[in-house]
XYZ file of C-alpha atoms in Angstrom:
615
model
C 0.000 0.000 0.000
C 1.267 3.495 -0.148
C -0.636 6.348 1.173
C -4.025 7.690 -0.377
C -7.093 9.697 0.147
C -10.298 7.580 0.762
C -10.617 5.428 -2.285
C -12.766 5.898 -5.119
C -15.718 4.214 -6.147
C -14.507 2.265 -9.875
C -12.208 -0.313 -10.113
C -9.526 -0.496 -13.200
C -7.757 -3.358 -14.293
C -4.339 -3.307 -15.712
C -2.550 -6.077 -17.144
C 1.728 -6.202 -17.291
C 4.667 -7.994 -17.811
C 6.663 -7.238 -14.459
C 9.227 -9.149 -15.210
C 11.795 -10.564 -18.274
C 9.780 -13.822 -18.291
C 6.616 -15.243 -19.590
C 4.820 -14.158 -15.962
C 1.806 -11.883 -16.446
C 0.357 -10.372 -13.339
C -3.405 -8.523 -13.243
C -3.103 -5.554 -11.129
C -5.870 -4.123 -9.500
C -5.707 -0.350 -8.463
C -7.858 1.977 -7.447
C -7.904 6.227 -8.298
C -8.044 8.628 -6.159
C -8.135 12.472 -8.094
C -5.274 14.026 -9.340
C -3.810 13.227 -5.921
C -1.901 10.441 -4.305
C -3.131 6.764 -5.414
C -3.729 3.477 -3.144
C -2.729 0.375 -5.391
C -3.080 -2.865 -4.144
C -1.855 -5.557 -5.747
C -3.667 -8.883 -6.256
C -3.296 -11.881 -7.555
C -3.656 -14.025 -10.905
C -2.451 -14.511 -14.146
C -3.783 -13.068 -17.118
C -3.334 -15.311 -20.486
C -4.242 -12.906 -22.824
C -2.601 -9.078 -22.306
C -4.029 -7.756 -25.378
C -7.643 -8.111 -23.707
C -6.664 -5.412 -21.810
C -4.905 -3.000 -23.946
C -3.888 0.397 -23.510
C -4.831 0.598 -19.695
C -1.203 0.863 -17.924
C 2.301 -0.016 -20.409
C 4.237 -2.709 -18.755
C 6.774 -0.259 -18.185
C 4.716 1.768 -16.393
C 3.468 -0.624 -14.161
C 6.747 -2.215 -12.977
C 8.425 1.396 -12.249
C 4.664 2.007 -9.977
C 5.558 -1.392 -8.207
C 9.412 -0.258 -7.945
C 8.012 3.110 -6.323
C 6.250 1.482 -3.207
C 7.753 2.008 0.078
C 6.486 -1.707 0.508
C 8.415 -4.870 -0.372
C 6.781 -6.547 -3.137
C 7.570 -9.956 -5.217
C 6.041 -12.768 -6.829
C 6.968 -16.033 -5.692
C 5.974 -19.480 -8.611
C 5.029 -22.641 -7.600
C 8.722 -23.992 -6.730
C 8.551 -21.036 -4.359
C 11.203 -19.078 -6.252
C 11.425 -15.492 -6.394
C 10.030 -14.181 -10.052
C 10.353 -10.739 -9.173
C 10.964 -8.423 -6.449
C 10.708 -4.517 -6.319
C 13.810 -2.855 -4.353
C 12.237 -2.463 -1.153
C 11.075 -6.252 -1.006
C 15.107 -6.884 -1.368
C 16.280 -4.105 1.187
C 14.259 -5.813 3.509
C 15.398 -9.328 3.012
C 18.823 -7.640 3.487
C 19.734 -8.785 0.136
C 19.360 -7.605 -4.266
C 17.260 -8.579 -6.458
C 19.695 -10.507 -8.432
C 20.402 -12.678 -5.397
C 16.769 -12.740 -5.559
C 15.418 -13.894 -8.267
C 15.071 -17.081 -9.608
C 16.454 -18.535 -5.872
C 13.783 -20.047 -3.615
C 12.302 -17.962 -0.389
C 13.136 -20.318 2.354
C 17.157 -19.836 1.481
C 16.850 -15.799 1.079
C 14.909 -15.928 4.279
C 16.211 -19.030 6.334
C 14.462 -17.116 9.278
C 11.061 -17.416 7.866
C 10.916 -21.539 7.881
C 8.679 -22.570 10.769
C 7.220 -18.974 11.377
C 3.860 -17.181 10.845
C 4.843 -15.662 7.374
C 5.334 -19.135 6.215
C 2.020 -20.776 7.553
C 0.559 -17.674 5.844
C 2.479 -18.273 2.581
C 1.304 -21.716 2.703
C -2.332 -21.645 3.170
C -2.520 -18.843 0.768
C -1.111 -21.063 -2.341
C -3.154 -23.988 -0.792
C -6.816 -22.191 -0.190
C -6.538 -20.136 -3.027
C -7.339 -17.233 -0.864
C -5.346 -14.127 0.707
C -3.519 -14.069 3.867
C -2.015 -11.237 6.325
C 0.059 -11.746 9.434
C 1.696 -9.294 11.919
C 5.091 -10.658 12.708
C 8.109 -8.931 14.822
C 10.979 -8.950 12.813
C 13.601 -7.670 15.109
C 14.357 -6.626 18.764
C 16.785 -3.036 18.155
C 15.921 -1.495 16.421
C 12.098 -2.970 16.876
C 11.118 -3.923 13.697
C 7.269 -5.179 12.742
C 6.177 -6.265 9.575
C 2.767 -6.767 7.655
C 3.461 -10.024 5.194
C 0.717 -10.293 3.064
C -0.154 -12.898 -0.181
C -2.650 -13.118 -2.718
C -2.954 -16.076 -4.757
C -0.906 -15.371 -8.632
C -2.209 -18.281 -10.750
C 0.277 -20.806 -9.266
C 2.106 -18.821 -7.716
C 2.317 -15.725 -5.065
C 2.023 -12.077 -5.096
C 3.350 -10.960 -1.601
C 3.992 -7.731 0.044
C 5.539 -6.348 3.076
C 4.232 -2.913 4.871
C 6.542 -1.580 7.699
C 3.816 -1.032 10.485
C 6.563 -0.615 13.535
C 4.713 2.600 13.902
C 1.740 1.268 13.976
C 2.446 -0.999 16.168
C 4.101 1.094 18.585
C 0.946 3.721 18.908
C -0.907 0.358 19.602
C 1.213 -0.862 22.626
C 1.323 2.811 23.443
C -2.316 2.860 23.953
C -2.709 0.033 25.675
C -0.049 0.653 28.122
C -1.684 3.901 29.031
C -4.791 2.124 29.304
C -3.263 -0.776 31.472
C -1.550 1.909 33.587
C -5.046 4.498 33.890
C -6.235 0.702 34.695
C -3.730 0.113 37.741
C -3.963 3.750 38.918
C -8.029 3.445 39.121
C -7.523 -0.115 40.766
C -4.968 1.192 43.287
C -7.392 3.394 44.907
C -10.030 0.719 45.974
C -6.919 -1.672 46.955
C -5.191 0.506 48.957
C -7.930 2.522 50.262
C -9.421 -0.777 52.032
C -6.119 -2.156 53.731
C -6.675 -2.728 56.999
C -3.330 -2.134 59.277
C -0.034 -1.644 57.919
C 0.869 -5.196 56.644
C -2.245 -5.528 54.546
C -1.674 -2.323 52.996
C 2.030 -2.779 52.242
C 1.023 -6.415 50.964
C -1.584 -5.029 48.608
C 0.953 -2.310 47.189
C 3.449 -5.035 46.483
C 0.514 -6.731 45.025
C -0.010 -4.024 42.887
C 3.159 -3.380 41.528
C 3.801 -7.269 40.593
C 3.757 -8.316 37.756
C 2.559 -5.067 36.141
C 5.793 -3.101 36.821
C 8.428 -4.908 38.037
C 9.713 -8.822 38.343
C 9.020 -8.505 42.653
C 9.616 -5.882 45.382
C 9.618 -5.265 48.837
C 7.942 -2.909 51.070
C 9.204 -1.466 54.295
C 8.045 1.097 56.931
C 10.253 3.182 58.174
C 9.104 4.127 61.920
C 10.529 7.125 64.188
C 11.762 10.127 63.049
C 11.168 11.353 59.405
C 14.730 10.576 58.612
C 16.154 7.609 57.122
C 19.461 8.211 59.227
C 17.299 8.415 62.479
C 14.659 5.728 61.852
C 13.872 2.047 62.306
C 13.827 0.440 58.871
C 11.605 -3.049 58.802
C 10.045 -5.285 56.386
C 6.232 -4.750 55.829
C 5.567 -6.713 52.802
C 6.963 -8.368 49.493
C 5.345 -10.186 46.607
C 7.468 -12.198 43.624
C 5.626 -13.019 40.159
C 6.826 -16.658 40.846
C 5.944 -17.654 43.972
C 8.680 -20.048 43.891
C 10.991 -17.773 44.588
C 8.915 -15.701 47.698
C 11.223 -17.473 50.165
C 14.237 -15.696 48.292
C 12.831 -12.567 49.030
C 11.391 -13.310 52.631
C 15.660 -14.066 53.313
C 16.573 -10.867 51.128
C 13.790 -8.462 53.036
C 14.542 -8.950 56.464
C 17.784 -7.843 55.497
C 16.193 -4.607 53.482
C 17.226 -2.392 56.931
C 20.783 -2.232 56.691
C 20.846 -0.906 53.523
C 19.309 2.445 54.553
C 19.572 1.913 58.774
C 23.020 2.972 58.928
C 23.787 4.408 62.444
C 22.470 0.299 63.497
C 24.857 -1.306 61.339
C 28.547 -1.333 61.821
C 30.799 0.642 60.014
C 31.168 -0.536 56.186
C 34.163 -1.340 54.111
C 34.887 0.401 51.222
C 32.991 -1.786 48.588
C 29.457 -1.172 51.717
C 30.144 2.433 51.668
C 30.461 2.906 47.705
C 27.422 0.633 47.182
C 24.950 2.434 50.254
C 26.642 5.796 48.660
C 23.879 4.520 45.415
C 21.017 5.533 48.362
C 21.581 9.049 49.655
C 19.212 10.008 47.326
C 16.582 8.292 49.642
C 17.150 10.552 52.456
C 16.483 14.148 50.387
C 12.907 11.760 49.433
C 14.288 11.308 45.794
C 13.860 8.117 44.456
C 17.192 5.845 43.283
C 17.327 4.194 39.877
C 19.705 1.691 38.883
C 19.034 0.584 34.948
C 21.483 -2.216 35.374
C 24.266 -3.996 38.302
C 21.439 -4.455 40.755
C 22.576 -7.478 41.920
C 26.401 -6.287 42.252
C 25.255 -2.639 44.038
C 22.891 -4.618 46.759
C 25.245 -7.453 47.164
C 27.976 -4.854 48.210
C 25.038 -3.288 50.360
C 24.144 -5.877 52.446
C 26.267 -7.808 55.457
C 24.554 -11.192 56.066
C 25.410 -14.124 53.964
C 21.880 -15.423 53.723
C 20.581 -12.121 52.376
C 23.755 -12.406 49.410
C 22.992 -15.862 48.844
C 19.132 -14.697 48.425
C 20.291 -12.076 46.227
C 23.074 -13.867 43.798
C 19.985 -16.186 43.182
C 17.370 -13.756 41.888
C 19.727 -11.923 40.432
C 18.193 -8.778 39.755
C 18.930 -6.454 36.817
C 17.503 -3.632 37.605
C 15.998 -1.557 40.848
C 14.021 1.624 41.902
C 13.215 2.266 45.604
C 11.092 5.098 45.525
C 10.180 6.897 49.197
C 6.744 6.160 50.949
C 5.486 9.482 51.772
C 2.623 10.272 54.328
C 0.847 13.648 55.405
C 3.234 14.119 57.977
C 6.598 12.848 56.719
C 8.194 9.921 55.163
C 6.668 6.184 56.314
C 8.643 3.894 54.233
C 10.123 2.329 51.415
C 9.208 0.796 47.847
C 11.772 -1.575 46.518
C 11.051 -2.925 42.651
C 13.088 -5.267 40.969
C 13.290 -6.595 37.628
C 15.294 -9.968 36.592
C 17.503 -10.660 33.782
C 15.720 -10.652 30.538
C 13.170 -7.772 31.219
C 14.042 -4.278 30.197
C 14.975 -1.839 33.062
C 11.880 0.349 33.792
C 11.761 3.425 31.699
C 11.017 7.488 32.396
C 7.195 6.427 32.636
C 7.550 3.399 34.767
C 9.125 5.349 37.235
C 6.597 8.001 37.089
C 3.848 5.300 37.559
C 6.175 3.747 40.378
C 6.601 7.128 42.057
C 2.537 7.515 41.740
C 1.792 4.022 43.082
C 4.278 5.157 45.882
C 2.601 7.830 46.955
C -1.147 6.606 47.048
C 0.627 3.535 49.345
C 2.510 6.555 51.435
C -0.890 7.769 52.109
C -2.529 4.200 52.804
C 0.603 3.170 55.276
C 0.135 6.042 57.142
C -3.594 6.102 57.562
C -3.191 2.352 58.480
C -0.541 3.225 61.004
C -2.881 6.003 62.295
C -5.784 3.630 62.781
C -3.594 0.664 64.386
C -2.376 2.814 66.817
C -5.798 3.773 67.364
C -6.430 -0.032 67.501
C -3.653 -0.446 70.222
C -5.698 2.239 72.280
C -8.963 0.566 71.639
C -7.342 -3.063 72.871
C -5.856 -1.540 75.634
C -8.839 -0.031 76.725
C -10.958 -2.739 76.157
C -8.248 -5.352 78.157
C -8.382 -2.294 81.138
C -12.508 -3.493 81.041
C -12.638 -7.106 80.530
C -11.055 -8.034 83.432
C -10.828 -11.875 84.934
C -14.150 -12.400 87.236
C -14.691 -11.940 90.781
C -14.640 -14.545 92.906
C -18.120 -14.751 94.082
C -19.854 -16.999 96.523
C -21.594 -20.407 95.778
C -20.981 -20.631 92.840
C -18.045 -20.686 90.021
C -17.699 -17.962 86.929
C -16.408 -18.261 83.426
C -15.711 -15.985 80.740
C -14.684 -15.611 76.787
C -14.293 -13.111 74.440
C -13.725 -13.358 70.840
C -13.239 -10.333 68.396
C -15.388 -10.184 65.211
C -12.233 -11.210 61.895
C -12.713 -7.565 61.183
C -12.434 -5.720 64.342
C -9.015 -7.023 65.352
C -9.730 -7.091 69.058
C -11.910 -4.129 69.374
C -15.376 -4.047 69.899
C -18.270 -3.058 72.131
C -19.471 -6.547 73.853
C -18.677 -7.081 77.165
C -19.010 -9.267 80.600
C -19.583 -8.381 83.878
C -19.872 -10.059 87.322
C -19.645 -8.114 90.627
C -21.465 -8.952 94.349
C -25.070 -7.367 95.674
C -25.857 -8.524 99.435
C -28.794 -10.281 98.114
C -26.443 -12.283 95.607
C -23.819 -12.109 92.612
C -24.776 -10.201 89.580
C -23.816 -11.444 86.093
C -23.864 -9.040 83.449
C -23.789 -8.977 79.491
C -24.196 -6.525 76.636
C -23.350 -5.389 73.668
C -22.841 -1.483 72.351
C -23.399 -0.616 68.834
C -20.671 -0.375 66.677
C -17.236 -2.277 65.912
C -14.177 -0.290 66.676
C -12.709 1.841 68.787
C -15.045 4.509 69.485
C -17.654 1.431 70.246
C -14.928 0.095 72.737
C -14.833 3.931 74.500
C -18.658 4.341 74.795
C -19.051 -0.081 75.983
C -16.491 1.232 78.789
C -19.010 4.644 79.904
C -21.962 1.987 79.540
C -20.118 -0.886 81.846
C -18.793 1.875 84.468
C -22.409 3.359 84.291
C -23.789 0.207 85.007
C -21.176 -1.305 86.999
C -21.596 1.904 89.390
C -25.041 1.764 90.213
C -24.834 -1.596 90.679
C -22.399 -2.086 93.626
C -23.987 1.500 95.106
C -26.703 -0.391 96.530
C -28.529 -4.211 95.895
C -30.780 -2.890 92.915
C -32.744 -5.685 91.438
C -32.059 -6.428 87.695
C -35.310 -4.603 85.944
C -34.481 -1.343 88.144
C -31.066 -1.330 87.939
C -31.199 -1.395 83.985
C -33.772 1.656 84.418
C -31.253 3.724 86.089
C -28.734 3.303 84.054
C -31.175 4.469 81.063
C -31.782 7.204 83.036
C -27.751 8.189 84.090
C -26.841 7.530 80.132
C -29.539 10.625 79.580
C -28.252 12.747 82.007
C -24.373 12.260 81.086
C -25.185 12.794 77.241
C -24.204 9.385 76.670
C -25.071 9.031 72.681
C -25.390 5.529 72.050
C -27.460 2.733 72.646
C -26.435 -0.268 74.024
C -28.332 -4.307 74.320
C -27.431 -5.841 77.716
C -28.678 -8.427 80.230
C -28.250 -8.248 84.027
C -29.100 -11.445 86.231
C -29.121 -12.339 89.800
C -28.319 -15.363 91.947
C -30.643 -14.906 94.959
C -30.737 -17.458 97.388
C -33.088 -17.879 99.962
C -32.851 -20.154 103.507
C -34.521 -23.107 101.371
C -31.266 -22.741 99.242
C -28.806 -23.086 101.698
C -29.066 -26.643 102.284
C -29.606 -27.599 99.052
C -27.459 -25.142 96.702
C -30.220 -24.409 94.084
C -30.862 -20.958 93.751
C -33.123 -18.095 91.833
C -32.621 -16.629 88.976
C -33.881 -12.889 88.823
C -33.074 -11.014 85.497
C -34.629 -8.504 83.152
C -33.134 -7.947 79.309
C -32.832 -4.427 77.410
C -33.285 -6.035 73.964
C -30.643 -8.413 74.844
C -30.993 -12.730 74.573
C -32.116 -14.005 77.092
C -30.172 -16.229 79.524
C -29.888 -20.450 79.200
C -29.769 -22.400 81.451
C -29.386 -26.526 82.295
C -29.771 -28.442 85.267
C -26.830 -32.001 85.506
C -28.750 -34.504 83.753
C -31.590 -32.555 82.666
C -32.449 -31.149 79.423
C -31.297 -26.877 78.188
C -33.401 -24.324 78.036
C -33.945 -21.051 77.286
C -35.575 -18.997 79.616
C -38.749 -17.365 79.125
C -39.526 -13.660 79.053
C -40.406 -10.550 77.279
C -36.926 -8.057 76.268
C -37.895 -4.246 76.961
C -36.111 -1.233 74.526
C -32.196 -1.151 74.240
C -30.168 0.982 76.611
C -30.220 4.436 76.112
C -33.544 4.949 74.585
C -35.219 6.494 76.998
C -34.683 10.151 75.978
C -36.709 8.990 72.542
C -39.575 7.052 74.576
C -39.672 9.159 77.372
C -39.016 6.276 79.748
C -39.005 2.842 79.819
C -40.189 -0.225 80.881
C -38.270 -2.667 82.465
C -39.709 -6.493 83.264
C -38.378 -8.579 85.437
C -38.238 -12.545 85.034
C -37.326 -15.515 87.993
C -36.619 -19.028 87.024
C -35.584 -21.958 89.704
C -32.488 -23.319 89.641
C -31.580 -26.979 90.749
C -28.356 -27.060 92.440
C -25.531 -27.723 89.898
C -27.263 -26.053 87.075
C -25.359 -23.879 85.044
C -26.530 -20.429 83.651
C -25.059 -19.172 79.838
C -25.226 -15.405 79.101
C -23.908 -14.041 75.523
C -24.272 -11.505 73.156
C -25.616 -12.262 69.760
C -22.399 -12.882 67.639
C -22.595 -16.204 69.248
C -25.959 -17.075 67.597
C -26.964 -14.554 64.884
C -25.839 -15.550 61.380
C -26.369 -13.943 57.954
C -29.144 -15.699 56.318
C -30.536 -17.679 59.405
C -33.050 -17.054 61.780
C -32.017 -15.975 65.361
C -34.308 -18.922 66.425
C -32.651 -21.262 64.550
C -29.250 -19.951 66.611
C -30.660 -19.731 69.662
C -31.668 -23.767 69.590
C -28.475 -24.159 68.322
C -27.076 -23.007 71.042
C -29.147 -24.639 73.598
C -27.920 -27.883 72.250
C -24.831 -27.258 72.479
C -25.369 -26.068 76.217
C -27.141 -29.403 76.709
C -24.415 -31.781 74.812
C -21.841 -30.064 76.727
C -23.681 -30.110 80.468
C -21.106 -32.391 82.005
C -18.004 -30.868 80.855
C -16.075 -28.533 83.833
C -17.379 -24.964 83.156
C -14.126 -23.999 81.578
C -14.000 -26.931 78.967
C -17.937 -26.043 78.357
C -17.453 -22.610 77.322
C -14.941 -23.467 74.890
C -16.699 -26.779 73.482
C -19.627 -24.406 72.941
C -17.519 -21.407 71.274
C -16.002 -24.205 69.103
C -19.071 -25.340 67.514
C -21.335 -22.189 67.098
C -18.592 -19.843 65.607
C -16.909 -19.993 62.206
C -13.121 -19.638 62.040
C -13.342 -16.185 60.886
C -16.675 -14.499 63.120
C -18.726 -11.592 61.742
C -19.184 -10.223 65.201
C -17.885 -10.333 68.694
C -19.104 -12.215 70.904
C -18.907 -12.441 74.910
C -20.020 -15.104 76.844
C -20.371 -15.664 80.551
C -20.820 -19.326 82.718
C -22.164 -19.686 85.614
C -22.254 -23.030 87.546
C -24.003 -23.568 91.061
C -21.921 -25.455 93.722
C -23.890 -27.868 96.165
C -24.404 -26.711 99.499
């Protein structure tokens, strides 16, 4: 082809010897104006050229073939070269006199086996025309159009140079695979939870797409490199083979950049850290090629060169993790042998990837240490149980998969002088600021409690009304039971069971021997309602208890599942309470906790056990 406007609508045929021998071909072109022309040329033999007289001299149309920028030739039956214009034989890297008359698959040894001569093929066999897109050569990259139209019985081929083309292509769709990563980054990163998962999703990222593996560290402390702990966060290789390479080569990742912790380097250590000081004015370092010689030279411990002479890396960028409020780490790519060293726009990317994962560290750092706070203040409030009288107390918690130890269930147990008080409940919400307003809730409750020996139904109305009074905006399920026991009691250790639930479950409870149950009774509005309602009512509920029964309280995560009915829980849970009866009250709690919840719970869930002892 050689360039045109859009064609016209006729079609001409022209008829000419193109070369010294008895081979005809039928051109086909089409004109365009007075302007530039698009001629393709297509196949078959004409046996009579006086039919078409007059329309193009043969002269003419072998110096129009000569003119393309395209290679063109005509290959017979044998396979042999008829003709070929000049660019056909500039790129064979040959002349036309070599050319002609020899057979294709010596000119072009490269071509036996490959796509151009499938195409060659099954255009002579089929009778029909073929195209293929092949890449001729590496550098300078070189790719070709071959294309053949049956020529009697022979070939008309030609060859376009579309390395242009080609190269807006890939172009295009490496902006469109990197637009791609940059759009997916934001969802990744943006739901990491803690600092691992977010450095682990940023490696994730950046392998395969833009480099061969990497590491990721956080740099904590100061917001200098020279005055910080370096340590390993995260690290991903394409071939997952080869992860334990890098687990050995990133715990060493610190004494590149950690200086003032390592000792002092030899010569060969200081030349080869020298390759980082970029790092510390938050530039990023690029090494195009020796990666594997510079961070051999960087590192001191054996295992970590071993790691490295085996993935051999060719190439290397660490770009700086940067936060609101200062540098919080480090992004190590690598590339192996055999992949080109990342270019001006791969760093770019890099750089861009880097800081969206700056951002995502810290705001994961921020929100574990607000975790760290949250568990601590949550540990401060689920203390071990009181001894109380007559009886013997256990207690779990376990953290919703999510929540990561943080939540707003809790347990209580404290002493009244008409008996002990068990208490559970639950606060809306899963996080931190849940665990801040459960502890307000407990020490609200917890307070009245011990003032003075409150029954159940009115204690839980106080504490509605306190939670008003104090501002405290939140609401809050809970269930508060006591163990009363009166002189028919003492001899026999049985007791009753007084208790009154603010939307909470309701207590379970089994006797040795005897069958679970739950225990009847109507649940009045959730704490902290009361300045909606304008009060509230609070019932109170007594069941007898045989001595040696055992009483379960627990918050919902132990029952409630997506999907199924809280019913359906509840009996679940009753016999489990029942198969379990016999077990010590320790060894119960965690039989039952073993079969109700999955391996990776929705919710929290706390759970208190109470056993009876016999008078």
């Amino acid at each position: 082809m050689v360039p045109a406007h859009s064609p016209a609508s006729s079609t001409r045929e022209i008829s000419s010897h193109v070369t010294g021998g008895d081979t005809t071909c039928r051109l086909r072109w089409w004109a365009v104006g007075a302007g530039p022309h698009t001629v393709r040329v297509v196949g078959d033999r004409v046996e009579d050229v006086a039919a078409a007289p007059g329309l193009l001299s043969p002269e003419r149309a072998e110096a129009l073939l000569e003119a393309l920028p395209n290679g063109f030739a005509l290959l017979d039956a044998d396979w042999r070269f008829t003709w070929v214009n000049a660019a056909s034989a500039r790129l064979a890297g040959s002349t036309r006199e070599a050319m002609v008359g020899s057979v294709v698959w010596d000119v072009l040894p490269g071509s036996r086996g490959s796509a151009v001569e499938g195409a060659w093929r099954t255009a002579m066999a089929q009778q029909r025309e073929t195209v293929v897109e092949v890449h001729a050569s590496v550098d300078p990259p070189l790719w070709l159009e071959v294309r053949a139209w049956p020529d009697g019985d022979g070939l008309a081929t030609s060859t376009t140079d579309v390395t242009a083309r080609h190269l807006d292509r890939e172009a295009a769709e490496r902006s469109s695979r990197r637009n791609g990563l940059l759009t997916r980054s934001g969802a990744e990163l943006g739901g990491a939870v803690g600092v691992r998962e977010a450095s682990e999703r940023l490696a994730h990222l950046v392998v395969p797409a833009l480099a061969d593996w990497c590491v990721v560290s956080e740099v904590e402390g100061d917001d200098q490199l020279l005055r910080g702990a370096v340590r390993t966060a995260g690290w991903w290789h394409r071939d997952s083979r080869r992860l334990p390479l890098v687990a050995r080569l990133a715990l060493e990742t610190s004494a590149v950049v950690d200086q003032p912790r390592a000792s002092t380097p030899d010569g060969a250590q200081a030349a080869a850290r020298e390759v980082f000081q970029p790092l510390l004015q938050g530039r990023p370092v690029v090494l195009t090629r020796g990666a594997a010689d510079v961070m051999a030279a960087a590192v001191t411990d054996p295992g970590a060169r071993a790691a490295i002479a085996q993935l051999d890396p060719s190439s290397l960028v660490v770009v700086p993790l940067r936060g609101r409020y200062g540098l919080v780490g480090l992004l190590s790519c690598y590339t192996d042998q055999g992949r080109p060293a990342p270019d001006a726009e791969d760093v770019a990317l890099i750089t861009d990837l880097a800081r969206r994962g700056g951002l995502a560290v810290e705001s994961a750092r921020l929100r574990d240490e607000q975790q760290r706070l949250g568990e601590a203040l949550q540990r401060s409030l689920l203390t071990a149980p009181p001894l109380l009288p007559g009886c013997e107390v256990a207690v779990r918690y376990v953290p919703a998969a999510h929540s990561a130890h943080v939540g707003g269930d809790w347990y209580d147990a404290f002493a009244q002088p008409a008996g002990p008080v068990l208490v559970v409940g639950d606060v809306v919400g899963h996080d931190s600021r849940a665990a801040a307003d459960m502890g307000q809730v407990r020490g609200i409750l917890r307070g009245l409690g011990v003032a003075d020996d409150t029954p159940p139904a009115e204690l839980l109305a106080r504490v509605d009304t306190a939670m008003a009074s104090l501002g405290v905006e939140t609401t809050a399920t809970a269930v508060v039971a006591r163990l009363e026991r009166e002189a028919q009691h003492l001899t026999t250790g049985g007791a009753v069971l007084r208790w009154c639930s603010a939307g909470h479950l309701p207590p379970l409870a089994v006797e040795p021997g005897g069958p679970a149950r739950v225990l009847p009774g109507r649940s009045g509005l959730l704490l902290g309602m009361e300045q909606l309602t304008g009060g509230s009512v609070r019932n109170e509920h007594v069941a007898e208890l045989a001595p040696g029964s055992t009483v379960l309280l627990c918050t919902d995560g132990l029952v409630e599942r997506r999907g199924t009915a809280l019913d359906a829980g509840l009996e679940q849970l009753r016999a489990a309470l029942e198969a379990f009866r016999d077990l010590p009250l320790q060894q119960l709690c965690d039989a039952v906790v073993r079969r109700l919840l999955p391996a990776h719970p929705e919710d929290d869930v706390a759970l208190l056990a109470v056993r009876l002892r016999p008078a």
